[in-house]
XYZ file of C-alpha atoms in Angstrom:
477
model
C 158.786 94.668 46.001
C 156.564 95.477 43.110
C 152.814 95.210 43.540
C 151.148 92.361 41.704
C 149.097 93.457 38.745
C 145.956 91.602 39.933
C 146.112 93.120 43.392
C 145.964 89.658 44.885
C 148.770 90.297 47.322
C 146.935 90.145 50.587
C 148.419 87.654 52.952
C 151.226 86.685 55.273
C 154.818 86.641 54.086
C 158.387 85.977 55.155
C 161.362 87.628 53.566
C 165.170 86.816 53.735
C 168.207 88.483 52.156
C 171.629 87.477 51.154
C 174.504 89.176 49.441
C 176.325 87.808 46.339
C 179.556 89.224 44.839
C 180.389 89.170 41.018
C 182.482 86.078 41.566
C 179.547 84.136 42.959
C 180.439 84.248 46.662
C 177.367 84.590 48.817
C 176.635 85.329 52.414
C 174.408 83.190 54.545
C 170.688 84.099 54.289
C 169.425 86.535 56.734
C 167.058 85.704 59.543
C 163.553 85.559 58.050
C 161.354 88.674 58.597
C 157.547 88.217 58.679
C 155.052 90.682 57.336
C 151.450 90.834 56.234
C 149.963 92.600 53.275
C 146.297 93.846 53.855
C 144.915 96.004 51.228
C 141.215 95.290 52.050
C 139.816 98.429 53.254
C 136.592 98.379 55.362
C 133.916 100.100 53.313
C 135.693 99.473 50.018
C 132.847 97.795 48.177
C 134.298 98.248 44.631
C 137.719 96.798 45.559
C 139.794 99.714 44.398
C 141.555 100.246 47.578
C 139.964 103.542 48.205
C 136.833 104.370 50.331
C 134.753 107.155 48.773
C 131.219 108.112 47.759
C 131.276 105.553 44.926
C 131.180 102.847 47.498
C 128.032 101.373 48.971
C 126.688 103.913 51.553
C 129.692 106.002 50.969
C 131.920 103.333 52.648
C 130.324 104.177 56.004
C 128.964 101.852 58.735
C 125.309 102.564 59.529
C 124.459 103.361 63.177
C 121.005 102.978 64.780
C 119.784 103.077 68.374
C 116.649 100.898 68.547
C 115.378 102.248 71.804
C 115.662 105.896 70.612
C 113.052 106.471 67.983
C 111.476 109.532 66.401
C 108.250 108.726 68.104
C 109.676 109.073 71.613
C 111.918 112.032 70.627
C 115.061 109.708 70.362
C 114.952 109.305 74.169
C 115.782 106.255 76.284
C 113.997 106.008 79.563
C 114.833 104.350 82.920
C 113.001 101.100 82.033
C 114.760 100.803 78.677
C 118.145 101.523 80.321
C 117.459 98.941 83.066
C 116.612 96.213 80.576
C 120.256 95.752 79.640
C 123.784 96.861 80.529
C 123.352 100.196 78.947
C 122.406 101.820 75.561
C 122.285 99.464 72.759
C 123.736 100.631 69.437
C 123.262 98.657 66.272
C 126.022 99.044 63.613
C 125.676 97.666 60.108
C 129.231 96.770 59.092
C 130.396 97.953 55.662
C 131.580 95.562 53.037
C 135.233 94.868 53.315
C 135.015 94.448 57.160
C 136.803 91.328 58.367
C 136.942 89.208 61.484
C 139.313 90.915 63.922
C 138.577 94.399 62.716
C 137.596 97.000 65.445
C 134.387 99.007 65.478
C 134.946 102.165 67.451
C 131.963 104.123 68.759
C 132.660 107.736 69.595
C 130.152 108.917 72.117
C 129.984 112.735 72.614
C 127.831 114.247 75.393
C 126.130 117.554 74.822
C 128.296 118.870 77.712
C 131.484 117.160 78.415
C 134.289 115.216 76.729
C 133.769 112.513 74.149
C 134.606 108.837 74.998
C 134.975 105.692 72.907
C 133.586 102.199 73.092
C 135.517 99.505 71.084
C 134.120 96.296 69.601
C 135.998 93.466 67.881
C 134.307 91.828 64.911
C 133.733 88.133 65.592
C 133.218 84.946 63.619
C 129.578 85.011 62.621
C 129.108 88.677 62.384
C 127.496 89.763 59.218
C 130.144 91.587 57.036
C 128.112 91.489 53.821
C 127.632 95.266 53.892
C 123.816 95.244 54.214
C 123.126 92.357 56.661
C 122.399 91.998 60.290
C 123.947 94.661 62.383
C 126.110 93.981 65.329
C 124.990 95.199 68.757
C 127.396 97.328 70.781
C 126.576 98.502 74.319
C 127.450 101.881 75.758
C 127.749 101.120 79.477
C 125.263 102.719 81.928
C 128.045 104.537 83.758
C 130.987 106.415 82.466
C 133.606 107.678 84.913
C 131.258 106.788 87.814
C 128.494 108.940 86.496
C 125.127 107.855 84.996
C 124.272 108.624 81.338
C 121.464 111.254 81.825
C 121.752 113.764 79.091
C 121.876 114.281 75.195
C 124.531 112.460 73.038
C 125.700 111.934 69.573
C 127.411 108.643 68.474
C 129.401 107.693 65.500
C 131.086 104.563 64.348
C 134.298 103.754 62.263
C 135.645 100.366 61.429
C 139.530 99.979 61.427
C 141.452 96.847 60.651
C 144.665 95.685 62.204
C 146.971 97.397 59.837
C 145.090 100.701 60.057
C 142.810 100.655 56.987
C 139.604 102.534 58.106
C 136.186 103.041 56.755
C 134.602 106.507 56.543
C 133.123 107.572 59.882
C 129.444 106.957 59.980
C 126.767 109.641 60.186
C 125.829 110.889 63.739
C 123.017 109.219 65.617
C 121.401 111.288 68.302
C 119.887 110.093 71.570
C 118.980 111.245 74.977
C 119.108 109.228 78.200
C 116.440 110.218 80.724
C 116.622 107.908 83.731
C 115.098 110.413 86.104
C 111.744 108.884 87.183
C 108.982 111.079 88.595
C 108.224 109.573 92.043
C 111.625 107.843 92.498
C 112.377 108.890 96.044
C 115.480 106.595 96.601
C 117.234 107.023 93.239
C 116.983 103.388 92.113
C 115.235 104.283 88.939
C 111.963 102.926 89.903
C 108.828 104.953 90.931
C 107.947 104.376 94.632
C 104.562 104.237 96.532
C 105.956 107.173 98.557
C 106.474 109.117 95.381
C 102.868 109.043 94.164
C 101.304 112.318 93.218
C 98.677 113.542 95.813
C 95.230 114.663 94.489
C 92.737 116.986 96.330
C 89.689 118.866 95.101
C 89.450 122.124 97.110
C 85.908 122.851 96.017
C 84.628 119.484 97.189
C 85.137 120.206 100.825
C 81.567 121.539 101.540
C 79.637 118.538 100.071
C 80.364 118.878 96.376
C 81.192 121.328 93.569
C 78.257 123.697 93.248
C 76.882 125.380 90.243
C 78.821 128.646 90.767
C 82.027 126.819 91.210
C 81.413 124.465 88.255
C 80.301 127.171 85.887
C 83.589 129.074 86.544
C 86.219 126.643 85.238
C 84.727 123.197 85.762
C 86.382 121.390 88.601
C 89.796 122.394 89.932
C 92.154 119.589 90.963
C 95.240 120.168 93.066
C 98.124 117.771 92.299
C 101.189 117.682 94.464
C 104.076 116.882 92.080
C 106.365 114.023 93.215
C 110.198 114.275 93.429
C 111.684 113.791 90.037
C 109.157 115.778 88.122
C 110.639 118.273 85.713
C 109.430 121.012 83.396
C 108.086 119.412 80.237
C 106.636 116.294 82.038
C 102.874 115.689 81.768
C 100.307 115.357 84.565
C 97.567 112.989 83.431
C 94.252 112.998 85.257
C 91.801 110.041 84.747
C 88.336 110.997 85.637
C 85.767 108.295 86.130
C 81.966 108.954 86.793
C 80.150 106.484 88.920
C 78.194 105.638 85.825
C 79.632 106.410 82.369
C 82.933 106.415 80.585
C 86.127 107.635 82.029
C 87.973 110.547 80.354
C 91.454 112.029 80.394
C 92.724 115.590 81.161
C 96.422 116.502 80.650
C 98.634 119.331 82.048
C 102.144 120.167 80.851
C 104.394 121.001 83.814
C 105.918 124.533 83.330
C 109.203 126.089 84.095
C 107.552 128.121 86.834
C 105.874 125.157 88.557
C 107.362 123.998 91.885
C 109.000 120.531 91.174
C 110.833 120.355 94.577
C 108.631 117.342 95.629
C 106.311 119.411 97.798
C 104.852 121.901 95.336
C 101.574 121.478 93.561
C 99.832 122.568 90.337
C 96.074 123.260 89.727
C 94.626 121.306 86.823
C 91.203 122.314 85.609
C 88.792 119.653 84.327
C 86.968 121.769 81.749
C 83.138 121.875 81.691
C 83.329 120.455 78.054
C 84.839 117.247 79.382
C 81.789 116.434 81.473
C 78.495 114.991 80.118
C 75.623 117.319 79.339
C 74.124 116.628 82.746
C 77.374 116.678 84.927
C 75.634 116.061 88.313
C 76.884 112.989 90.116
C 79.782 111.378 91.863
C 83.291 110.941 90.253
C 86.745 109.625 91.107
C 90.007 111.079 89.898
C 93.640 109.834 89.858
C 96.857 111.443 88.607
C 100.203 110.323 87.320
C 103.279 112.126 86.106
C 104.980 111.004 82.954
C 108.131 112.528 81.278
C 108.833 112.795 77.460
C 110.894 109.649 77.765
C 108.105 107.605 79.055
C 109.191 107.447 82.775
C 105.961 107.520 84.902
C 105.235 107.899 88.529
C 102.874 105.452 90.149
C 99.218 106.349 89.966
C 97.883 108.474 92.926
C 95.280 107.379 95.345
C 91.612 107.919 94.259
C 90.131 111.195 95.117
C 86.299 111.348 95.151
C 84.245 114.412 94.324
C 80.605 115.293 93.562
C 79.156 117.830 91.126
C 75.911 119.319 92.115
C 74.653 122.034 89.728
C 70.913 121.708 90.842
C 70.109 125.079 92.439
C 67.092 125.337 94.686
C 64.826 128.074 93.067
C 66.382 127.837 89.723
C 63.184 127.873 87.560
C 64.855 128.445 84.172
C 67.644 125.885 84.295
C 70.465 128.347 83.899
C 72.120 127.524 87.194
C 71.118 130.698 88.852
C 68.377 131.081 91.550
C 65.446 133.164 90.416
C 63.040 135.647 92.058
C 60.148 133.379 90.923
C 61.960 130.448 92.705
C 62.120 131.928 96.130
C 60.707 129.955 98.936
C 57.511 131.379 100.357
C 56.492 131.866 104.011
C 52.950 130.466 103.704
C 51.846 131.131 107.255
C 52.591 131.276 110.986
C 49.661 129.216 112.312
C 49.787 131.039 115.694
C 49.752 134.407 114.120
C 46.746 134.973 111.910
C 45.080 137.935 110.274
C 42.177 137.619 112.603
C 44.285 138.341 115.635
C 46.443 140.875 114.004
C 49.313 138.436 113.413
C 49.866 138.443 117.171
C 50.859 135.452 119.273
C 49.737 135.338 122.891
C 51.269 133.699 125.969
C 49.299 130.534 125.581
C 50.138 130.159 121.914
C 53.718 130.904 122.616
C 53.981 128.382 125.517
C 55.798 125.782 123.284
C 57.202 128.153 120.627
C 55.863 128.734 117.164
C 55.637 127.060 113.742
C 56.545 128.415 110.370
C 55.117 126.856 107.192
C 57.434 127.261 104.111
C 56.607 126.438 100.474
C 59.707 124.804 99.117
C 61.018 126.027 95.670
C 61.743 123.991 92.456
C 65.064 122.223 92.714
C 64.836 121.466 96.408
C 66.239 118.000 97.097
C 66.364 115.536 99.991
C 69.180 116.633 102.357
C 68.883 120.318 101.507
C 68.500 122.713 104.445
C 65.810 125.244 105.024
C 67.164 128.149 107.069
C 64.675 130.382 108.958
C 65.995 133.808 109.969
C 63.817 135.584 112.615
C 64.819 139.274 112.872
C 63.505 141.167 115.975
C 62.962 144.846 115.997
C 65.974 144.992 118.342
C 68.524 142.384 119.239
C 70.267 139.540 117.589
C 68.819 137.399 114.780
C 67.465 133.920 115.462
C 68.201 131.163 112.995
C 66.672 127.740 112.727
C 67.794 124.974 110.233
C 65.542 122.240 108.992
C 66.762 119.296 106.957
C 64.439 118.369 104.107
C 63.175 114.764 104.231
C 61.907 112.552 101.396
C 58.328 112.809 102.806
C 58.539 116.568 102.526
C 58.779 116.258 98.721
C 56.147 113.676 98.121
C 53.419 116.109 96.927
C 53.304 118.313 93.898
C 53.326 121.516 96.025
C 55.639 120.749 98.995
C 55.106 122.751 102.165
C 57.063 122.048 105.364
C 56.139 123.068 108.921
C 59.245 124.070 110.828
C 59.075 124.399 114.563
C 60.823 127.305 116.329
C 61.233 126.346 120.021
C 60.551 128.898 122.685
C 64.094 128.449 123.935
C 65.284 130.012 120.696
C 63.871 133.314 121.697
C 65.278 135.696 124.330
C 63.870 135.578 127.831
C 61.899 138.771 127.081
C 60.525 137.577 123.826
C 57.757 140.176 123.351
C 58.055 142.355 120.290
C 57.730 142.341 116.515
C 59.669 139.848 114.379
C 60.177 139.334 110.590
C 60.915 135.814 109.441
C 62.491 134.863 106.134
C 63.460 131.456 104.595
C 66.249 130.260 102.278
C 67.000 126.760 100.903
C 70.647 125.622 100.712
C 72.079 122.330 99.406
C 75.135 120.517 100.785
C 77.264 121.722 97.794
C 76.478 125.427 98.622
C 73.847 126.126 95.987
C 71.357 128.528 97.538
C 67.966 129.838 96.641
C 67.232 133.551 97.049
C 65.774 134.612 100.371
C 62.009 134.615 100.615
C 59.927 137.739 101.258
C 59.546 138.460 104.993
C 56.424 137.837 107.085
C 55.959 139.904 110.139
C 54.370 138.891 113.481
C 54.251 139.988 117.104
C 54.697 138.032 120.271
C 52.680 139.591 123.175
C 52.726 137.448 126.323
C 51.822 140.239 128.830
C 48.134 140.404 130.093
C 46.621 143.839 130.202
C 46.575 145.601 133.623
C 43.085 147.013 134.651
C 42.656 149.352 137.597
C 39.742 148.802 139.926
C 36.649 150.819 138.939
C 35.714 153.748 141.024
C 32.065 154.646 141.997
C 31.050 158.293 142.333
C 28.424 159.731 144.607
C 26.292 160.651 141.580
C 26.144 156.930 140.801
C 28.531 156.968 137.771
C 31.539 154.670 137.528
C 34.979 155.594 136.409
C 37.163 152.796 134.626
C 40.647 153.452 133.481
C 41.547 151.380 130.453
C 45.011 149.868 129.940
C 47.077 151.224 127.094
C 48.213 147.665 125.957
C 44.656 146.259 125.545
C 43.528 145.515 121.991
C 40.015 144.825 123.091
C 38.292 145.778 126.352
C 35.209 144.211 127.831
C 33.418 146.151 130.724
C 30.790 144.340 132.740
C 28.457 146.475 135.020
C 26.328 144.668 137.559
C 23.458 147.021 138.812
C 21.083 145.958 141.523
C 18.704 143.393 140.288
C 19.902 143.320 136.650
C 23.152 142.732 134.803
C 24.266 144.860 131.817
C 27.415 144.702 129.728
């Protein structure tokens, strides 16, 4: 059967045959045979029956994955996957596509065998060649397995008689349905899978100047199950007054992501305000490159205290000029040789200390009394608001008699140091020495001689001796 010159042969046909001899005798017609001619090729935009580069878009369908964009690294996360039945693929059908044609997606994983997803073109689908794409879904599961991993997908349009478009260009996408903090595998982050935040340097009342000036504030974050290398730990730090700020940490290949391991994230000094002292809260969450996130951790509180008692220059270091000063021991004066007698020692002693610059309410003054022999005696005194009311604060610290050994007599040197709750310490003061002497001197009875003289033996432990002589009729000393 010759081809029509105008190529307008597409359609359904029946054909019969009969045989006629030269005399005109004919057989009966054969049983009709049906056939269809379809010379319309999907992608043949110029109608020459051939699909090639001269056709619109090279005769190819166009493939796009709306949930896998360049901004997110062409990755589909768990939430996006959960919103539908799988991965949505948009295919712009080439000119020449007709109702009933089949679009075949070929999906090839990075590791594994390719599989296909067919779609039959329906009435109402746009077959203009540059219109609204059709949406085809790659199911969430293939052969009983989830789709996690990297893929390429192509599309080709084939009609019922085998005419095919050119295969589309590859579209790449990655499915990442592993959610940090998903402890039960349902694709949703759980409360039990929150990161856990601790601040090791905050255990003693705050982060002190030495700790802060090292690396800022160190935060330990226990990584939840489902965390992987390349995920990001995000700390949100909020001061009690002021604007919150963010610190991020990329999870490394060497980090423990078993669900019980932790990483140390430094909040650098530069992130804090110029005066960092004060109270803060911090939370953490883990986010993967696809946008899957754990739940936000519970709040962790911490305090920064960089005010150092005795820091006179503001460099965060205690100075010699900022030492506390032992002003006096009222019971031990220069007039009595800095000695304390039994009466004065009856209820212990007092030590007066001049407090250094930078001392604050709640700081502790520690007295250390060092005897000539034996163990040191320490006394702590908590600074009160009333102690700091003047311009030159001096506190009087009692040292109870019970603090001393039973045999307390002897020489002592006392020093003072101021410590704040965060562990910032002044330098130790210069020592002041005093003596406790509770033993009365022993005097032997005087002896009168025959010549009228008197012999008196003086005690070795007497600092001052008074001798009174009573002659007959008069008294002399």
